[in-house]
PDB file of C-alpha atoms in Angstrom:
ATOM      1  CA  ASP P   1      19.026  71.465 -59.326  1.00 68.00           C
ATOM      2  CA  GLN P   2      17.442  68.573 -57.452  1.00 81.00           C
ATOM      3  CA  GLN P   3      17.844  69.319 -53.740  1.00 91.00           C
ATOM      4  CA  VAL P   4      16.435  65.973 -52.641  1.00 95.00           C
ATOM      5  CA  LYS P   5      17.547  62.875 -54.498  1.00 95.00           C
ATOM      6  CA  GLN P   6      16.499  59.268 -54.454  1.00 96.00           C
ATOM      7  CA  ASN P   7      19.041  57.605 -56.663  1.00 92.00           C
ATOM      8  CA  SER P   8      17.410  54.186 -56.806  1.00 94.00           C
ATOM      9  CA  PRO P   9      14.259  54.301 -58.930  1.00 94.00           C
ATOM     10  CA  SER P  10      13.320  50.761 -57.925  1.00 96.00           C
ATOM     11  CA  LEU P  11      14.061  48.073 -55.364  1.00 96.00           C
ATOM     12  CA  SER P  12      12.955  44.442 -55.027  1.00 97.00           C
ATOM     13  CA  VAL P  13      13.071  42.598 -51.714  1.00 97.00           C
ATOM     14  CA  GLN P  14      11.899  39.201 -50.547  1.00 97.00           C
ATOM     15  CA  GLU P  15       9.059  39.091 -48.052  1.00 97.00           C
ATOM     16  CA  GLY P  16      10.376  39.008 -44.495  1.00 97.00           C
ATOM     17  CA  ARG P  17      13.682  40.647 -45.352  1.00 97.00           C
ATOM     18  CA  ILE P  18      14.752  44.224 -44.708  1.00 98.00           C
ATOM     19  CA  SER P  19      14.018  46.992 -47.228  1.00 98.00           C
ATOM     20  CA  ILE P  20      16.370  49.977 -47.176  1.00 98.00           C
ATOM     21  CA  LEU P  21      15.393  53.077 -49.117  1.00 98.00           C
ATOM     22  CA  ASN P  22      17.873  55.904 -49.392  1.00 98.00           C
ATOM     23  CA  CYS P  23      17.605  59.641 -49.818  1.00 97.00           C
ATOM     24  CA  ASP P  24      20.260  62.357 -50.149  1.00 97.00           C
ATOM     25  CA  TYR P  25      19.863  66.104 -49.861  1.00 96.00           C
ATOM     26  CA  THR P  26      22.052  69.069 -50.631  1.00 95.00           C
ATOM     27  CA  ASN P  27      20.566  71.929 -48.616  1.00 92.00           C
ATOM     28  CA  SER P  28      22.007  72.114 -45.090  1.00 91.00           C
ATOM     29  CA  MET P  29      19.084  74.357 -44.066  1.00 91.00           C
ATOM     30  CA  PHE P  30      16.656  71.430 -44.207  1.00 92.00           C
ATOM     31  CA  ASP P  31      15.729  70.448 -40.678  1.00 90.00           C
ATOM     32  CA  TYR P  32      12.713  68.179 -41.012  1.00 92.00           C
ATOM     33  CA  PHE P  33      12.431  65.083 -43.141  1.00 94.00           C
ATOM     34  CA  LEU P  34       9.500  62.871 -44.000  1.00 94.00           C
ATOM     35  CA  TRP P  35       8.748  59.673 -45.842  1.00 96.00           C
ATOM     36  CA  TYR P  36       5.552  59.127 -47.788  1.00 96.00           C
ATOM     37  CA  LYS P  37       4.173  55.986 -49.381  1.00 96.00           C
ATOM     38  CA  LYS P  38       2.089  56.159 -52.538  1.00 93.00           C
ATOM     39  CA  TYR P  39      -0.083  53.470 -54.045  1.00 92.00           C
ATOM     40  CA  PRO P  40      -1.322  53.803 -57.653  1.00 86.00           C
ATOM     41  CA  ALA P  41      -4.343  56.094 -58.049  1.00 82.00           C
ATOM     42  CA  GLU P  42      -4.009  57.336 -54.463  1.00 88.00           C
ATOM     43  CA  GLY P  43      -2.410  60.371 -52.875  1.00 91.00           C
ATOM     44  CA  PRO P  44       0.794  60.026 -50.844  1.00 93.00           C
ATOM     45  CA  THR P  45       0.292  58.719 -47.316  1.00 93.00           C
ATOM     46  CA  PHE P  46       2.463  60.014 -44.496  1.00 92.00           C
ATOM     47  CA  LEU P  47       4.665  57.268 -43.049  1.00 94.00           C
ATOM     48  CA  ILE P  48       7.279  58.610 -40.664  1.00 94.00           C
ATOM     49  CA  SER P  49       9.277  61.759 -40.025  1.00 93.00           C
ATOM     50  CA  ILE P  50      12.453  62.868 -38.292  1.00 94.00           C
ATOM     51  CA  SER P  51      13.705  66.174 -37.005  1.00 92.00           C
ATOM     52  CA  SER P  52      17.312  67.196 -37.510  1.00 91.00           C
ATOM     53  CA  ILE P  53      17.896  67.111 -33.743  1.00 92.00           C
ATOM     54  CA  LYS P  54      17.547  63.325 -33.865  1.00 93.00           C
ATOM     55  CA  ASP P  55      19.391  60.655 -35.776  1.00 94.00           C
ATOM     56  CA  LYS P  56      16.790  57.914 -35.523  1.00 97.00           C
ATOM     57  CA  ASN P  57      13.031  57.579 -35.278  1.00 96.00           C
ATOM     58  CA  GLU P  58      11.164  54.316 -35.058  1.00 97.00           C
ATOM     59  CA  ASP P  59       7.511  53.440 -35.575  1.00 95.00           C
ATOM     60  CA  GLY P  60       6.683  49.764 -35.653  1.00 97.00           C
ATOM     61  CA  ARG P  61       8.314  48.152 -38.658  1.00 97.00           C
ATOM     62  CA  PHE P  62       9.547  51.503 -39.972  1.00 97.00           C
ATOM     63  CA  THR P  63      12.745  53.240 -38.859  1.00 98.00           C
ATOM     64  CA  VAL P  64      14.226  56.388 -40.340  1.00 98.00           C
ATOM     65  CA  PHE P  65      17.905  57.186 -39.864  1.00 98.00           C
ATOM     66  CA  LEU P  66      19.395  60.623 -40.413  1.00 97.00           C
ATOM     67  CA  ASN P  67      23.096  61.312 -41.006  1.00 96.00           C
ATOM     68  CA  LYS P  68      23.392  65.083 -41.044  1.00 95.00           C
ATOM     69  CA  SER P  69      27.081  65.199 -41.832  1.00 95.00           C
ATOM     70  CA  ALA P  70      26.523  63.068 -44.916  1.00 96.00           C
ATOM     71  CA  LYS P  71      23.202  64.761 -45.708  1.00 96.00           C
ATOM     72  CA  HIS P  72      21.665  61.335 -46.018  1.00 97.00           C
ATOM     73  CA  LEU P  73      18.602  59.629 -44.664  1.00 97.00           C
ATOM     74  CA  SER P  74      17.304  56.135 -45.026  1.00 98.00           C
ATOM     75  CA  LEU P  75      14.079  54.285 -44.357  1.00 98.00           C
ATOM     76  CA  HIS P  76      14.288  50.731 -43.067  1.00 98.00           C
ATOM     77  CA  ILE P  77      11.290  48.441 -43.265  1.00 98.00           C
ATOM     78  CA  VAL P  78      11.602  45.178 -41.378  1.00 97.00           C
ATOM     79  CA  PRO P  79      10.169  42.707 -41.932  1.00 97.00           C
ATOM     80  CA  SER P  80       9.004  43.684 -45.415  1.00 98.00           C
ATOM     81  CA  GLN P  81       5.517  42.611 -46.426  1.00 97.00           C
ATOM     82  CA  PRO P  82       3.874  42.378 -49.865  1.00 96.00           C
ATOM     83  CA  GLY P  83       1.512  45.191 -48.843  1.00 95.00           C
ATOM     84  CA  ASP P  84       4.540  47.472 -48.556  1.00 97.00           C
ATOM     85  CA  SER P  85       4.903  47.408 -52.337  1.00 97.00           C
ATOM     86  CA  ALA P  86       4.467  51.059 -53.352  1.00 97.00           C
ATOM     87  CA  VAL P  87       6.412  54.144 -54.388  1.00 96.00           C
ATOM     88  CA  TYR P  88       8.227  55.785 -51.479  1.00 97.00           C
ATOM     89  CA  PHE P  89       9.035  59.491 -51.500  1.00 97.00           C
ATOM     90  CA  CYS P  90      11.316  61.317 -49.121  1.00 97.00           C
ATOM     91  CA  ALA P  91      10.685  65.004 -48.525  1.00 95.00           C
ATOM     92  CA  ALA P  92      12.502  67.785 -46.713  1.00 94.00           C
ATOM     93  CA  SER P  93      11.547  71.157 -45.319  1.00 91.00           C
ATOM     94  CA  GLY P  94      13.478  74.049 -43.826  1.00 86.00           C
ATOM     95  CA  ALA P  95      13.121  75.887 -40.543  1.00 72.00           C
ATOM     96  CA  GLY P  96      10.023  78.057 -40.356  1.00 72.00           C
ATOM     97  CA  THR P  97       8.544  76.808 -43.604  1.00 78.00           C
ATOM     98  CA  TYR P  98       5.925  74.248 -44.439  1.00 79.00           C
ATOM     99  CA  LYS P  99       7.138  73.845 -47.982  1.00 85.00           C
ATOM    100  CA  TYR P 100       8.259  70.368 -48.906  1.00 90.00           C
ATOM    101  CA  ILE P 101      10.909  69.455 -51.448  1.00 92.00           C
ATOM    102  CA  PHE P 102      10.273  65.915 -52.647  1.00 94.00           C
ATOM    103  CA  GLY P 103      12.597  63.313 -54.086  1.00 95.00           C
ATOM    104  CA  THR P 104      11.671  61.473 -57.288  1.00 92.00           C
ATOM    105  CA  GLY P 105      10.610  58.317 -55.480  1.00 95.00           C
ATOM    106  CA  THR P 106      11.701  54.699 -55.217  1.00 97.00           C
ATOM    107  CA  ARG P 107       9.376  51.927 -56.321  1.00 96.00           C
ATOM    108  CA  LEU P 108       9.554  49.086 -53.798  1.00 98.00           C
ATOM    109  CA  LYS P 109       8.405  45.627 -54.755  1.00 97.00           C
ATOM    110  CA  VAL P 110       8.171  43.039 -51.983  1.00 97.00           C
ATOM    111  CA  LEU P 111       8.129  39.556 -53.420  1.00 96.00           C
ATOM    112  CA  ALA P 112       6.055  36.879 -51.704  1.00 91.00           C
TER     113      ALA P 112
ATOM    114  CA  SER W   1      -5.907  62.861 -39.787  1.00 78.00           C
ATOM    115  CA  ALA W   2      -7.953  65.048 -42.103  1.00 84.00           C
ATOM    116  CA  VAL W   3      -9.933  63.332 -44.861  1.00 91.00           C
ATOM    117  CA  ILE W   4      -9.433  65.028 -48.220  1.00 95.00           C
ATOM    118  CA  SER W   5     -11.390  64.482 -51.401  1.00 96.00           C
ATOM    119  CA  GLN W   6     -10.750  65.800 -54.903  1.00 97.00           C
ATOM    120  CA  LYS W   7     -12.929  66.156 -57.965  1.00 97.00           C
ATOM    121  CA  PRO W   8     -12.586  65.070 -60.679  1.00 97.00           C
ATOM    122  CA  SER W   9     -10.408  62.034 -60.071  1.00 96.00           C
ATOM    123  CA  ARG W  10      -9.292  62.122 -63.692  1.00 96.00           C
ATOM    124  CA  ASP W  11     -10.035  63.943 -66.909  1.00 97.00           C
ATOM    125  CA  ILE W  12      -8.959  64.079 -70.513  1.00 97.00           C
ATOM    126  CA  CYS W  13      -9.027  67.587 -71.952  1.00 96.00           C
ATOM    127  CA  GLN W  14      -8.367  69.301 -75.245  1.00 97.00           C
ATOM    128  CA  ARG W  15      -5.516  71.729 -75.763  1.00 97.00           C
ATOM    129  CA  GLY W  16      -6.498  75.331 -75.075  1.00 97.00           C
ATOM    130  CA  THR W  17      -9.289  74.549 -72.629  1.00 97.00           C
ATOM    131  CA  SER W  18      -9.325  74.978 -68.840  1.00 97.00           C
ATOM    132  CA  LEU W  19     -10.110  72.579 -66.015  1.00 98.00           C
ATOM    133  CA  THR W  20     -11.044  73.398 -62.434  1.00 98.00           C
ATOM    134  CA  ILE W  21     -10.095  70.890 -59.746  1.00 98.00           C
ATOM    135  CA  GLN W  22     -11.870  70.917 -56.403  1.00 98.00           C
ATOM    136  CA  CYS W  23     -10.436  69.972 -53.027  1.00 97.00           C
ATOM    137  CA  GLN W  24     -12.678  69.394 -49.996  1.00 97.00           C
ATOM    138  CA  VAL W  25     -11.460  68.751 -46.437  1.00 96.00           C
ATOM    139  CA  ASP W  26     -13.594  67.307 -43.640  1.00 94.00           C
ATOM    140  CA  SER W  27     -12.270  69.788 -41.077  1.00 91.00           C
ATOM    141  CA  GLN W  28     -11.223  73.420 -41.028  1.00 92.00           C
ATOM    142  CA  VAL W  29      -7.576  73.924 -41.882  1.00 90.00           C
ATOM    143  CA  THR W  30      -5.566  77.090 -42.272  1.00 87.00           C
ATOM    144  CA  MET W  31      -2.868  75.727 -44.522  1.00 87.00           C
ATOM    145  CA  MET W  32      -3.776  74.152 -47.849  1.00 93.00           C
ATOM    146  CA  PHE W  33      -1.380  73.454 -50.708  1.00 95.00           C
ATOM    147  CA  TRP W  34      -1.486  72.461 -54.373  1.00 97.00           C
ATOM    148  CA  TYR W  35       1.146  70.171 -55.890  1.00 96.00           C
ATOM    149  CA  ARG W  36       1.842  68.792 -59.331  1.00 96.00           C
ATOM    150  CA  GLN W  37       3.466  65.487 -60.198  1.00 93.00           C
ATOM    151  CA  GLN W  38       4.488  65.274 -63.827  1.00 92.00           C
ATOM    152  CA  PRO W  39       5.108  61.802 -65.286  1.00 88.00           C
ATOM    153  CA  GLY W  40       8.216  60.245 -63.774  1.00 84.00           C
ATOM    154  CA  GLN W  41       8.907  63.332 -61.675  1.00 87.00           C
ATOM    155  CA  SER W  42       8.710  64.259 -58.031  1.00 90.00           C
ATOM    156  CA  LEU W  43       5.912  66.254 -56.457  1.00 93.00           C
ATOM    157  CA  THR W  44       6.357  69.991 -56.969  1.00 94.00           C
ATOM    158  CA  LEU W  45       4.612  72.657 -54.923  1.00 94.00           C
ATOM    159  CA  ILE W  46       2.552  75.002 -57.101  1.00 96.00           C
ATOM    160  CA  ALA W  47       1.162  77.338 -54.467  1.00 96.00           C
ATOM    161  CA  THR W  48      -0.134  77.799 -50.954  1.00 93.00           C
ATOM    162  CA  ALA W  49      -3.867  78.547 -50.931  1.00 93.00           C
ATOM    163  CA  ASN W  50      -4.635  81.264 -48.383  1.00 82.00           C
ATOM    164  CA  GLN W  51      -8.158  81.728 -47.090  1.00 84.00           C
ATOM    165  CA  GLY W  52      -9.436  85.217 -47.815  1.00 80.00           C
ATOM    166  CA  SER W  53      -6.411  86.373 -49.773  1.00 82.00           C
ATOM    167  CA  GLU W  54      -4.469  85.588 -52.910  1.00 87.00           C
ATOM    168  CA  ALA W  55      -2.539  82.364 -53.156  1.00 92.00           C
ATOM    169  CA  THR W  56       1.233  82.411 -52.762  1.00 93.00           C
ATOM    170  CA  TYR W  57       2.880  80.928 -55.853  1.00 95.00           C
ATOM    171  CA  GLU W  58       6.217  79.172 -56.110  1.00 94.00           C
ATOM    172  CA  SER W  59       8.851  80.063 -58.630  1.00 93.00           C
ATOM    173  CA  GLY W  60       7.814  78.983 -62.100  1.00 94.00           C
ATOM    174  CA  PHE W  61       4.076  79.108 -61.421  1.00 96.00           C
ATOM    175  CA  VAL W  62       1.845  82.120 -62.100  1.00 96.00           C
ATOM    176  CA  ILE W  63      -1.683  83.090 -61.188  1.00 96.00           C
ATOM    177  CA  ASP W  64      -2.807  83.511 -64.797  1.00 96.00           C
ATOM    178  CA  LYS W  65      -1.993  79.897 -65.554  1.00 97.00           C
ATOM    179  CA  PHE W  66      -3.039  78.368 -62.217  1.00 97.00           C
ATOM    180  CA  PRO W  67      -5.676  80.565 -60.562  1.00 96.00           C
ATOM    181  CA  ILE W  68      -6.612  79.348 -57.095  1.00 96.00           C
ATOM    182  CA  SER W  69      -9.631  80.083 -54.957  1.00 94.00           C
ATOM    183  CA  ARG W  70      -9.954  79.498 -51.212  1.00 95.00           C
ATOM    184  CA  PRO W  71     -13.422  80.710 -50.185  1.00 92.00           C
ATOM    185  CA  ASN W  72     -13.382  79.029 -46.747  1.00 93.00           C
ATOM    186  CA  LEU W  73     -11.296  76.835 -44.470  1.00 93.00           C
ATOM    187  CA  THR W  74     -12.535  73.527 -45.917  1.00 95.00           C
ATOM    188  CA  PHE W  75     -12.470  74.107 -49.675  1.00 96.00           C
ATOM    189  CA  SER W  76     -10.176  75.210 -52.488  1.00 96.00           C
ATOM    190  CA  THR W  77     -10.059  75.058 -56.260  1.00 97.00           C
ATOM    191  CA  LEU W  78      -7.158  75.021 -58.701  1.00 98.00           C
ATOM    192  CA  THR W  79      -7.766  75.895 -62.338  1.00 98.00           C
ATOM    193  CA  VAL W  80      -5.354  74.794 -65.030  1.00 98.00           C
ATOM    194  CA  SER W  81      -5.858  77.395 -67.763  1.00 97.00           C
ATOM    195  CA  ASN W  82      -5.212  77.289 -71.511  1.00 97.00           C
ATOM    196  CA  MET W  83      -3.932  73.763 -71.232  1.00 97.00           C
ATOM    197  CA  SER W  84      -1.189  72.196 -73.312  1.00 97.00           C
ATOM    198  CA  PRO W  85       0.067  68.577 -73.322  1.00 96.00           C
ATOM    199  CA  GLU W  86       2.871  69.661 -70.939  1.00 95.00           C
ATOM    200  CA  ASP W  87       0.190  70.205 -68.281  1.00 97.00           C
ATOM    201  CA  SER W  88      -0.570  66.479 -68.230  1.00 96.00           C
ATOM    202  CA  SER W  89       0.133  65.605 -64.605  1.00 96.00           C
ATOM    203  CA  ILE W  90      -1.354  64.456 -61.371  1.00 96.00           C
ATOM    204  CA  TYR W  91      -2.554  67.444 -59.351  1.00 97.00           C
ATOM    205  CA  LEU W  92      -2.773  66.999 -55.586  1.00 97.00           C
ATOM    206  CA  CYS W  93      -4.014  69.135 -52.763  1.00 97.00           C
ATOM    207  CA  SER W  94      -2.654  68.751 -49.273  1.00 95.00           C
ATOM    208  CA  VAL W  95      -3.332  70.229 -45.848  1.00 93.00           C
ATOM    209  CA  ARG W  96      -1.484  70.750 -42.637  1.00 87.00           C
ATOM    210  CA  GLU W  97      -3.777  70.274 -39.657  1.00 80.00           C
ATOM    211  CA  ASP W  98      -4.233  73.280 -37.392  1.00 76.00           C
ATOM    212  CA  GLY W  99      -2.660  72.897 -33.984  1.00 72.00           C
ATOM    213  CA  SER W 100      -0.352  70.119 -35.118  1.00 69.00           C
ATOM    214  CA  SER W 101       3.047  70.293 -33.517  1.00 63.00           C
ATOM    215  CA  TYR W 102       4.461  68.368 -36.418  1.00 66.00           C
ATOM    216  CA  ASN W 103       5.092  69.340 -39.983  1.00 72.00           C
ATOM    217  CA  GLU W 104       3.234  66.520 -41.681  1.00 82.00           C
ATOM    218  CA  GLN W 105       0.943  67.276 -44.579  1.00 87.00           C
ATOM    219  CA  PHE W 106      -1.910  65.034 -45.620  1.00 91.00           C
ATOM    220  CA  PHE W 107      -2.717  64.576 -49.279  1.00 94.00           C
ATOM    221  CA  GLY W 108      -5.852  64.107 -51.289  1.00 95.00           C
ATOM    222  CA  PRO W 109      -6.125  61.248 -53.801  1.00 95.00           C
ATOM    223  CA  GLY W 110      -5.074  63.430 -56.721  1.00 96.00           C
ATOM    224  CA  THR W 111      -6.549  64.394 -60.091  1.00 97.00           C
ATOM    225  CA  ARG W 112      -4.975  62.746 -63.113  1.00 96.00           C
ATOM    226  CA  LEU W 113      -5.116  65.166 -66.040  1.00 97.00           C
ATOM    227  CA  THR W 114      -4.325  64.224 -69.621  1.00 97.00           C
ATOM    228  CA  VAL W 115      -4.195  66.992 -72.223  1.00 97.00           C
ATOM    229  CA  LEU W 116      -4.451  65.994 -75.875  1.00 95.00           C
TER     230      LEU W 116
END
């Protein structure tokens, strides 16, 4: 059973517009969520995180929103740039554990 | 953040053989992890590599198939034993930096393994 789901395998966005990547989870014990970006032939790079005590965290062009009641989080990138083209993974972990459960990823393509 | 390197970056191996993957970190870290990403799948945690003791394996992974060494706080190896084509994956090590108040892990570049 996939506890962390990214239902959109791919997304295309025009440069300068907003990219919204979505992630759903099923385990209510998850309390820390992260987004990673992965380029081909490289390991995942940490992007932004959010604790369950917050509903929003912002870092430059990247904002993560958390809706605990819906068990849903989203990553907003604005404005999108061609260099943002990559696979984005969301991940979740539970209290007192450093184990991540990853989603299957969404491939973002930002068109110039 | 910690700088992590892995060797080899990729390899093509024959069925039934074994491959040892190395992970080197530029600073001492207590927590080091090994993940697998099968084609089209998400990253799955194989085990937590503990310095000075046996690794802690996740459900579905066993020491005989994936023996792990952790001789010091900057280095670990993962061996994929008696390989079959189903072991074709990207294998990644990651670390959590000591003293970090956050839960982020930092990943190495990965080892792409193809088993024929």
